[in-house]
Each structure stands twice: as C-alpha cells, then as structure tokens.
Amino acid sequence: MEQQKPPLFSKGKIIFCTLLVALVLIAETVLHLNHLATWPAFACMILYFLAHMDHKQIPHILIGAFFGILNYPLLVMFVKVLAPVIGSFPAQLIYIGLFVGAIVLLKDHLPLVFNTNAFMLLVITAVAAKVPPAPEPYLWIAIQLVGGTALVMGVYGIQKIVASIMGTQQSAH
C-alpha cells in the first residue's frame, strides 16, 4: 500500500498565512494613510520572526529596537561635537565602536537594552536617515514603540489563534 502524502500546505500554515497577510495589509494601510514610515514597525516584526517567534524575546526586540533608534540622534550629536577636531568619519567610527563594544560587554548584564536588535535598528535608522524626507528619529521611535509592538503582538496573537484552532481539531480527531 502506498502511504498518503502530507498536504503541500497544512491547514495551520494556510490560516497563519491568511491572518498574517491581513495584519500586514492593515498595518501598511494605517501607516500609509497617516503618512508614517513603515520600517520602524515592520523591523520589529521581522526581528520577531528571526527570533523564531519566541514570545520570551519580545521585550528584547522592542526595547533593543527602541534603544537602537534612540542612538541615532546621539550618534549625530557625538559626530557634531567631535567633527571639528577629528573629522566626521573618525567620529562616526568611534561612536560605532563604543556602541558595539557596549553591546558585547553589557549584553549579559542588560540584555533587554544591549543586544543585536539595538545594533540592527541603529544601522537601519542610519540608512533611513539618508533618504528624503529629513530624518525623524523621535517619530520613528513612536512608530516603533506603537506599531512595532502592535505587529509583534499581532503575530503572537495569530500564533495563539492557530494553536487553538489546530489543537481543537487534533483533539477532535
């Protein structure tokens, strides 16, 4: 007898996909209609996926991302102060070195703040700041805190919904 092949896409994946697409489209629409940058919110969602949707990592993602974006204006101030003395690029390198060093040295003591999520968001923020319109790091922080939290918690909620549906179905069979 030939063994039955599992379906190409499981019911759980189809439900997860449908709800996730709806969440993404709603978030895109809300941010677009309010003329807000989408990347600060979606970066958090992507980091959650990179953390294998481990809900224990949510605080690390949200706080680290906040800290990363917050460091962009600090970087700008640092460079402005040191640029007349040593030049802009060396000042930028010193700040980045200090930031990365702080992450390495403090990640075991303050892991919610000093983590790879912080560095990732500092890098993304620095890139976004070069694209018109002018950089808006404090608005980006607000978008990250509100939108990023909403998206990450939305994905977490979708996980719970799918688990509930699939758990109910499995126990019924």
JSON list of C-alpha atoms in Angstrom, two decimals:
[
{"chain": "A", "resi": 1, "resn": "MET", "atom": "CA", "xyz": [0.00, 0.00, 0.00]},
{"chain": "A", "resi": 2, "resn": "GLU", "atom": "CA", "xyz": [1.12, 3.47, -0.84]},
{"chain": "A", "resi": 3, "resn": "GLN", "atom": "CA", "xyz": [1.49, 5.87, 2.06]},
{"chain": "A", "resi": 4, "resn": "GLN", "atom": "CA", "xyz": [-0.63, 9.01, 1.92]},
{"chain": "A", "resi": 5, "resn": "LYS", "atom": "CA", "xyz": [1.44, 12.14, 1.29]},
{"chain": "A", "resi": 6, "resn": "PRO", "atom": "CA", "xyz": [1.03, 15.07, 3.65]},
{"chain": "A", "resi": 7, "resn": "PRO", "atom": "CA", "xyz": [-0.60, 18.13, 2.08]},
{"chain": "A", "resi": 8, "resn": "LEU", "atom": "CA", "xyz": [1.70, 20.67, 0.45]},
{"chain": "A", "resi": 9, "resn": "PHE", "atom": "CA", "xyz": [0.37, 23.37, 2.78]},
{"chain": "A", "resi": 10, "resn": "SER", "atom": "CA", "xyz": [-1.04, 22.43, 6.15]},
{"chain": "A", "resi": 11, "resn": "LYS", "atom": "CA", "xyz": [-4.28, 23.95, 7.36]},
{"chain": "A", "resi": 12, "resn": "GLY", "atom": "CA", "xyz": [-2.36, 25.65, 10.17]},
{"chain": "A", "resi": 13, "resn": "LYS", "atom": "CA", "xyz": [0.02, 27.32, 7.70]},
{"chain": "A", "resi": 14, "resn": "ILE", "atom": "CA", "xyz": [-2.84, 28.48, 5.50]},
{"chain": "A", "resi": 15, "resn": "ILE", "atom": "CA", "xyz": [-4.63, 30.03, 8.49]},
{"chain": "A", "resi": 16, "resn": "PHE", "atom": "CA", "xyz": [-1.40, 31.63, 9.74]},
{"chain": "A", "resi": 17, "resn": "CYS", "atom": "CA", "xyz": [-0.62, 32.98, 6.27]},
{"chain": "A", "resi": 18, "resn": "THR", "atom": "CA", "xyz": [-4.10, 34.42, 5.78]},
{"chain": "A", "resi": 19, "resn": "LEU", "atom": "CA", "xyz": [-4.12, 36.17, 9.15]},
{"chain": "A", "resi": 20, "resn": "LEU", "atom": "CA", "xyz": [-0.55, 37.44, 8.73]},
{"chain": "A", "resi": 21, "resn": "VAL", "atom": "CA", "xyz": [-1.26, 38.87, 5.28]},
{"chain": "A", "resi": 22, "resn": "ALA", "atom": "CA", "xyz": [-4.34, 40.62, 6.71]},
{"chain": "A", "resi": 23, "resn": "LEU", "atom": "CA", "xyz": [-2.26, 42.04, 9.59]},
{"chain": "A", "resi": 24, "resn": "VAL", "atom": "CA", "xyz": [0.46, 43.29, 7.22]},
{"chain": "A", "resi": 25, "resn": "LEU", "atom": "CA", "xyz": [-2.04, 44.89, 4.83]},
{"chain": "A", "resi": 26, "resn": "ILE", "atom": "CA", "xyz": [-3.92, 46.60, 7.67]},
{"chain": "A", "resi": 27, "resn": "ALA", "atom": "CA", "xyz": [-0.69, 47.93, 9.19]},
{"chain": "A", "resi": 28, "resn": "GLU", "atom": "CA", "xyz": [0.56, 49.15, 5.80]},
{"chain": "A", "resi": 29, "resn": "THR", "atom": "CA", "xyz": [-2.75, 50.91, 5.16]},
{"chain": "A", "resi": 30, "resn": "VAL", "atom": "CA", "xyz": [-2.89, 52.58, 8.59]},
{"chain": "A", "resi": 31, "resn": "LEU", "atom": "CA", "xyz": [0.70, 53.80, 8.35]},
{"chain": "A", "resi": 32, "resn": "HIS", "atom": "CA", "xyz": [0.30, 54.92, 4.72]},
{"chain": "A", "resi": 33, "resn": "LEU", "atom": "CA", "xyz": [-2.91, 56.85, 5.37]},
{"chain": "A", "resi": 34, "resn": "ASN", "atom": "CA", "xyz": [-1.20, 58.65, 8.25]},
{"chain": "A", "resi": 35, "resn": "HIS", "atom": "CA", "xyz": [1.91, 59.39, 6.16]},
{"chain": "A", "resi": 36, "resn": "LEU", "atom": "CA", "xyz": [4.13, 57.44, 8.57]},
{"chain": "A", "resi": 37, "resn": "ALA", "atom": "CA", "xyz": [7.24, 55.40, 7.85]},
{"chain": "A", "resi": 38, "resn": "THR", "atom": "CA", "xyz": [6.55, 51.68, 7.90]},
{"chain": "A", "resi": 39, "resn": "TRP", "atom": "CA", "xyz": [10.06, 50.36, 8.52]},
{"chain": "A", "resi": 40, "resn": "PRO", "atom": "CA", "xyz": [10.26, 51.04, 12.29]},
{"chain": "A", "resi": 41, "resn": "ALA", "atom": "CA", "xyz": [7.20, 48.87, 12.89]},
{"chain": "A", "resi": 42, "resn": "PHE", "atom": "CA", "xyz": [7.98, 46.14, 10.39]},
{"chain": "A", "resi": 43, "resn": "ALA", "atom": "CA", "xyz": [11.60, 45.86, 11.52]},
{"chain": "A", "resi": 44, "resn": "CYS", "atom": "CA", "xyz": [10.29, 44.67, 14.89]},
{"chain": "A", "resi": 45, "resn": "MET", "atom": "CA", "xyz": [8.04, 42.10, 13.26]},
{"chain": "A", "resi": 46, "resn": "ILE", "atom": "CA", "xyz": [10.94, 40.80, 11.16]},
{"chain": "A", "resi": 47, "resn": "LEU", "atom": "CA", "xyz": [13.16, 40.59, 14.25]},
{"chain": "A", "resi": 48, "resn": "TYR", "atom": "CA", "xyz": [10.40, 38.55, 15.93]},
{"chain": "A", "resi": 49, "resn": "PHE", "atom": "CA", "xyz": [10.44, 36.13, 13.00]},
{"chain": "A", "resi": 50, "resn": "LEU", "atom": "CA", "xyz": [14.25, 35.95, 13.22]},
{"chain": "A", "resi": 51, "resn": "ALA", "atom": "CA", "xyz": [13.84, 35.05, 16.91]},
{"chain": "A", "resi": 52, "resn": "HIS", "atom": "CA", "xyz": [11.73, 32.08, 15.71]},
{"chain": "A", "resi": 53, "resn": "MET", "atom": "CA", "xyz": [8.60, 33.76, 17.11]},
{"chain": "A", "resi": 54, "resn": "ASP", "atom": "CA", "xyz": [9.79, 33.09, 20.66]},
{"chain": "A", "resi": 55, "resn": "HIS", "atom": "CA", "xyz": [7.49, 35.23, 22.80]},
{"chain": "A", "resi": 56, "resn": "LYS", "atom": "CA", "xyz": [10.17, 35.44, 25.50]},
{"chain": "A", "resi": 57, "resn": "GLN", "atom": "CA", "xyz": [12.22, 37.56, 23.09]},
{"chain": "A", "resi": 58, "resn": "ILE", "atom": "CA", "xyz": [9.51, 40.22, 22.60]},
{"chain": "A", "resi": 59, "resn": "PRO", "atom": "CA", "xyz": [10.88, 42.56, 25.32]},
{"chain": "A", "resi": 60, "resn": "HIS", "atom": "CA", "xyz": [14.42, 42.18, 23.93]},
{"chain": "A", "resi": 61, "resn": "ILE", "atom": "CA", "xyz": [13.18, 43.05, 20.46]},
{"chain": "A", "resi": 62, "resn": "LEU", "atom": "CA", "xyz": [11.06, 46.06, 21.41]},
{"chain": "A", "resi": 63, "resn": "ILE", "atom": "CA", "xyz": [13.43, 47.58, 23.97]},
{"chain": "A", "resi": 64, "resn": "GLY", "atom": "CA", "xyz": [16.54, 46.83, 21.91]},
{"chain": "A", "resi": 65, "resn": "ALA", "atom": "CA", "xyz": [14.93, 48.35, 18.80]},
{"chain": "A", "resi": 66, "resn": "PHE", "atom": "CA", "xyz": [13.94, 51.44, 20.79]},
{"chain": "A", "resi": 67, "resn": "PHE", "atom": "CA", "xyz": [17.50, 51.79, 22.09]},
{"chain": "A", "resi": 68, "resn": "GLY", "atom": "CA", "xyz": [18.93, 51.37, 18.59]},
{"chain": "A", "resi": 69, "resn": "ILE", "atom": "CA", "xyz": [16.78, 54.12, 17.08]},
{"chain": "A", "resi": 70, "resn": "LEU", "atom": "CA", "xyz": [17.43, 56.35, 20.11]},
{"chain": "A", "resi": 71, "resn": "ASN", "atom": "CA", "xyz": [21.15, 56.05, 19.49]},
{"chain": "A", "resi": 72, "resn": "TYR", "atom": "CA", "xyz": [20.89, 57.69, 16.06]},
{"chain": "A", "resi": 73, "resn": "PRO", "atom": "CA", "xyz": [20.36, 61.23, 17.43]},
{"chain": "A", "resi": 74, "resn": "LEU", "atom": "CA", "xyz": [23.10, 60.52, 19.99]},
{"chain": "A", "resi": 75, "resn": "LEU", "atom": "CA", "xyz": [25.41, 59.49, 17.15]},
{"chain": "A", "resi": 76, "resn": "VAL", "atom": "CA", "xyz": [24.60, 62.69, 15.27]},
{"chain": "A", "resi": 77, "resn": "MET", "atom": "CA", "xyz": [25.35, 64.83, 18.35]},
{"chain": "A", "resi": 78, "resn": "PHE", "atom": "CA", "xyz": [28.57, 62.92, 19.03]},
{"chain": "A", "resi": 79, "resn": "VAL", "atom": "CA", "xyz": [29.76, 63.46, 15.46]},
{"chain": "A", "resi": 80, "resn": "LYS", "atom": "CA", "xyz": [28.85, 67.19, 15.56]},
{"chain": "A", "resi": 81, "resn": "VAL", "atom": "CA", "xyz": [30.92, 67.66, 18.69]},
{"chain": "A", "resi": 82, "resn": "LEU", "atom": "CA", "xyz": [33.99, 65.73, 17.50]},
{"chain": "A", "resi": 83, "resn": "ALA", "atom": "CA", "xyz": [33.92, 66.51, 13.76]},
{"chain": "A", "resi": 84, "resn": "PRO", "atom": "CA", "xyz": [35.71, 69.87, 14.06]},
{"chain": "A", "resi": 85, "resn": "VAL", "atom": "CA", "xyz": [38.52, 68.17, 15.97]},
{"chain": "A", "resi": 86, "resn": "ILE", "atom": "CA", "xyz": [38.97, 64.78, 14.26]},
{"chain": "A", "resi": 87, "resn": "GLY", "atom": "CA", "xyz": [36.60, 64.81, 11.27]},
{"chain": "A", "resi": 88, "resn": "SER", "atom": "CA", "xyz": [33.15, 63.34, 10.75]},
{"chain": "A", "resi": 89, "resn": "PHE", "atom": "CA", "xyz": [34.11, 59.85, 9.66]},
{"chain": "A", "resi": 90, "resn": "PRO", "atom": "CA", "xyz": [36.56, 59.14, 12.51]},
{"chain": "A", "resi": 91, "resn": "ALA", "atom": "CA", "xyz": [33.97, 60.48, 14.98]},
{"chain": "A", "resi": 92, "resn": "GLN", "atom": "CA", "xyz": [31.35, 58.17, 13.50]},
{"chain": "A", "resi": 93, "resn": "LEU", "atom": "CA", "xyz": [33.73, 55.20, 13.71]},
{"chain": "A", "resi": 94, "resn": "ILE", "atom": "CA", "xyz": [34.48, 55.94, 17.37]},
{"chain": "A", "resi": 95, "resn": "TYR", "atom": "CA", "xyz": [30.76, 56.07, 18.21]},
{"chain": "A", "resi": 96, "resn": "ILE", "atom": "CA", "xyz": [30.03, 52.83, 16.37]},
{"chain": "A", "resi": 97, "resn": "GLY", "atom": "CA", "xyz": [32.98, 51.17, 18.10]},
{"chain": "A", "resi": 98, "resn": "LEU", "atom": "CA", "xyz": [31.77, 52.34, 21.50]},
{"chain": "A", "resi": 99, "resn": "PHE", "atom": "CA", "xyz": [28.22, 51.20, 20.72]},
{"chain": "A", "resi": 100, "resn": "VAL", "atom": "CA", "xyz": [29.25, 47.74, 19.54]},
{"chain": "A", "resi": 101, "resn": "GLY", "atom": "CA", "xyz": [31.67, 47.42, 22.45]},
{"chain": "A", "resi": 102, "resn": "ALA", "atom": "CA", "xyz": [28.92, 48.33, 24.91]},
{"chain": "A", "resi": 103, "resn": "ILE", "atom": "CA", "xyz": [26.66, 45.67, 23.40]},
{"chain": "A", "resi": 104, "resn": "VAL", "atom": "CA", "xyz": [29.35, 43.00, 23.72]},
{"chain": "A", "resi": 105, "resn": "LEU", "atom": "CA", "xyz": [30.32, 43.99, 27.27]},
{"chain": "A", "resi": 106, "resn": "LEU", "atom": "CA", "xyz": [26.82, 44.64, 28.64]},
{"chain": "A", "resi": 107, "resn": "LYS", "atom": "CA", "xyz": [24.62, 42.09, 26.82]},
{"chain": "A", "resi": 108, "resn": "ASP", "atom": "CA", "xyz": [24.86, 39.63, 29.71]},
{"chain": "A", "resi": 109, "resn": "HIS", "atom": "CA", "xyz": [24.04, 42.30, 32.30]},
{"chain": "A", "resi": 110, "resn": "LEU", "atom": "CA", "xyz": [21.39, 44.36, 30.47]},
{"chain": "A", "resi": 111, "resn": "PRO", "atom": "CA", "xyz": [20.20, 42.06, 27.67]},
{"chain": "A", "resi": 112, "resn": "LEU", "atom": "CA", "xyz": [16.92, 43.89, 27.14]},
{"chain": "A", "resi": 113, "resn": "VAL", "atom": "CA", "xyz": [18.82, 47.01, 26.05]},
{"chain": "A", "resi": 114, "resn": "PHE", "atom": "CA", "xyz": [22.22, 45.88, 24.81]},
{"chain": "A", "resi": 115, "resn": "ASN", "atom": "CA", "xyz": [21.53, 43.30, 22.13]},
{"chain": "A", "resi": 116, "resn": "THR", "atom": "CA", "xyz": [21.79, 42.68, 18.41]},
{"chain": "A", "resi": 117, "resn": "ASN", "atom": "CA", "xyz": [18.34, 44.18, 17.90]},
{"chain": "A", "resi": 118, "resn": "ALA", "atom": "CA", "xyz": [19.70, 47.53, 19.09]},
{"chain": "A", "resi": 119, "resn": "PHE", "atom": "CA", "xyz": [22.58, 47.40, 16.64]},
{"chain": "A", "resi": 120, "resn": "MET", "atom": "CA", "xyz": [20.31, 46.32, 13.79]},
{"chain": "A", "resi": 121, "resn": "LEU", "atom": "CA", "xyz": [17.95, 49.24, 14.37]},
{"chain": "A", "resi": 122, "resn": "LEU", "atom": "CA", "xyz": [20.81, 51.74, 14.68]},
{"chain": "A", "resi": 123, "resn": "VAL", "atom": "CA", "xyz": [22.10, 50.58, 11.29]},
{"chain": "A", "resi": 124, "resn": "ILE", "atom": "CA", "xyz": [18.64, 50.69, 9.69]},
{"chain": "A", "resi": 125, "resn": "THR", "atom": "CA", "xyz": [17.97, 54.13, 11.20]},
{"chain": "A", "resi": 126, "resn": "ALA", "atom": "CA", "xyz": [21.27, 55.49, 9.89]},
{"chain": "A", "resi": 127, "resn": "VAL", "atom": "CA", "xyz": [20.42, 54.23, 6.40]},
{"chain": "A", "resi": 128, "resn": "ALA", "atom": "CA", "xyz": [16.84, 55.58, 6.58]},
{"chain": "A", "resi": 129, "resn": "ALA", "atom": "CA", "xyz": [18.18, 58.96, 7.71]},
{"chain": "A", "resi": 130, "resn": "LYS", "atom": "CA", "xyz": [19.95, 59.36, 4.37]},
{"chain": "A", "resi": 131, "resn": "VAL", "atom": "CA", "xyz": [16.69, 59.03, 2.42]},
{"chain": "A", "resi": 132, "resn": "PRO", "atom": "CA", "xyz": [14.42, 62.07, 1.98]},
{"chain": "A", "resi": 133, "resn": "PRO", "atom": "CA", "xyz": [12.49, 63.47, 3.75]},
{"chain": "A", "resi": 134, "resn": "ALA", "atom": "CA", "xyz": [14.65, 64.64, 6.66]},
{"chain": "A", "resi": 135, "resn": "PRO", "atom": "CA", "xyz": [15.36, 62.18, 9.48]},
{"chain": "A", "resi": 136, "resn": "GLU", "atom": "CA", "xyz": [12.65, 61.98, 12.13]},
{"chain": "A", "resi": 137, "resn": "PRO", "atom": "CA", "xyz": [14.16, 59.70, 14.80]},
{"chain": "A", "resi": 138, "resn": "TYR", "atom": "CA", "xyz": [11.71, 60.63, 17.55]},
{"chain": "A", "resi": 139, "resn": "LEU", "atom": "CA", "xyz": [8.74, 59.95, 15.27]},
{"chain": "A", "resi": 140, "resn": "TRP", "atom": "CA", "xyz": [10.43, 56.71, 14.22]},
{"chain": "A", "resi": 141, "resn": "ILE", "atom": "CA", "xyz": [10.73, 55.76, 17.89]},
{"chain": "A", "resi": 142, "resn": "ALA", "atom": "CA", "xyz": [6.99, 56.36, 18.37]},
{"chain": "A", "resi": 143, "resn": "ILE", "atom": "CA", "xyz": [6.19, 54.28, 15.27]},
{"chain": "A", "resi": 144, "resn": "GLN", "atom": "CA", "xyz": [8.49, 51.52, 16.52]},
{"chain": "A", "resi": 145, "resn": "LEU", "atom": "CA", "xyz": [7.01, 51.51, 20.01]},
{"chain": "A", "resi": 146, "resn": "VAL", "atom": "CA", "xyz": [3.35, 51.62, 18.95]},
{"chain": "A", "resi": 147, "resn": "GLY", "atom": "CA", "xyz": [3.41, 49.99, 15.52]},
{"chain": "A", "resi": 148, "resn": "GLY", "atom": "CA", "xyz": [6.20, 47.53, 16.27]},
{"chain": "A", "resi": 149, "resn": "THR", "atom": "CA", "xyz": [4.51, 46.41, 19.46]},
{"chain": "A", "resi": 150, "resn": "ALA", "atom": "CA", "xyz": [1.17, 46.08, 17.65]},
{"chain": "A", "resi": 151, "resn": "LEU", "atom": "CA", "xyz": [2.69, 43.99, 14.86]},
{"chain": "A", "resi": 152, "resn": "VAL", "atom": "CA", "xyz": [4.71, 41.73, 17.14]},
{"chain": "A", "resi": 153, "resn": "MET", "atom": "CA", "xyz": [1.75, 41.20, 19.44]},
{"chain": "A", "resi": 154, "resn": "GLY", "atom": "CA", "xyz": [-0.44, 40.67, 16.37]},
{"chain": "A", "resi": 155, "resn": "VAL", "atom": "CA", "xyz": [1.83, 37.87, 15.16]},
{"chain": "A", "resi": 156, "resn": "TYR", "atom": "CA", "xyz": [1.90, 36.41, 18.68]},
{"chain": "A", "resi": 157, "resn": "GLY", "atom": "CA", "xyz": [-1.91, 36.54, 18.69]},
{"chain": "A", "resi": 158, "resn": "ILE", "atom": "CA", "xyz": [-2.02, 34.80, 15.33]},
{"chain": "A", "resi": 159, "resn": "GLN", "atom": "CA", "xyz": [0.22, 32.07, 16.75]},
{"chain": "A", "resi": 160, "resn": "LYS", "atom": "CA", "xyz": [-2.23, 31.60, 19.63]},
{"chain": "A", "resi": 161, "resn": "ILE", "atom": "CA", "xyz": [-5.25, 31.55, 17.31]},
{"chain": "A", "resi": 162, "resn": "VAL", "atom": "CA", "xyz": [-3.69, 28.94, 15.03]},
{"chain": "A", "resi": 163, "resn": "ALA", "atom": "CA", "xyz": [-2.58, 26.82, 18.00]},
{"chain": "A", "resi": 164, "resn": "SER", "atom": "CA", "xyz": [-6.09, 26.99, 19.42]},
{"chain": "A", "resi": 165, "resn": "ILE", "atom": "CA", "xyz": [-7.73, 26.01, 16.14]},
{"chain": "A", "resi": 166, "resn": "MET", "atom": "CA", "xyz": [-5.25, 23.24, 15.41]},
{"chain": "A", "resi": 167, "resn": "GLY", "atom": "CA", "xyz": [-5.29, 21.97, 19.00]},
{"chain": "A", "resi": 168, "resn": "THR", "atom": "CA", "xyz": [-9.07, 21.77, 18.97]},
{"chain": "A", "resi": 169, "resn": "GLN", "atom": "CA", "xyz": [-9.04, 19.95, 15.63]},
{"chain": "A", "resi": 170, "resn": "GLN", "atom": "CA", "xyz": [-6.35, 17.48, 16.68]},
{"chain": "A", "resi": 171, "resn": "SER", "atom": "CA", "xyz": [-8.15, 16.57, 19.89]},
{"chain": "A", "resi": 172, "resn": "ALA", "atom": "CA", "xyz": [-11.39, 16.09, 17.93]},
{"chain": "A", "resi": 173, "resn": "HIS", "atom": "CA", "xyz": [-9.74, 13.52, 15.62]}
]
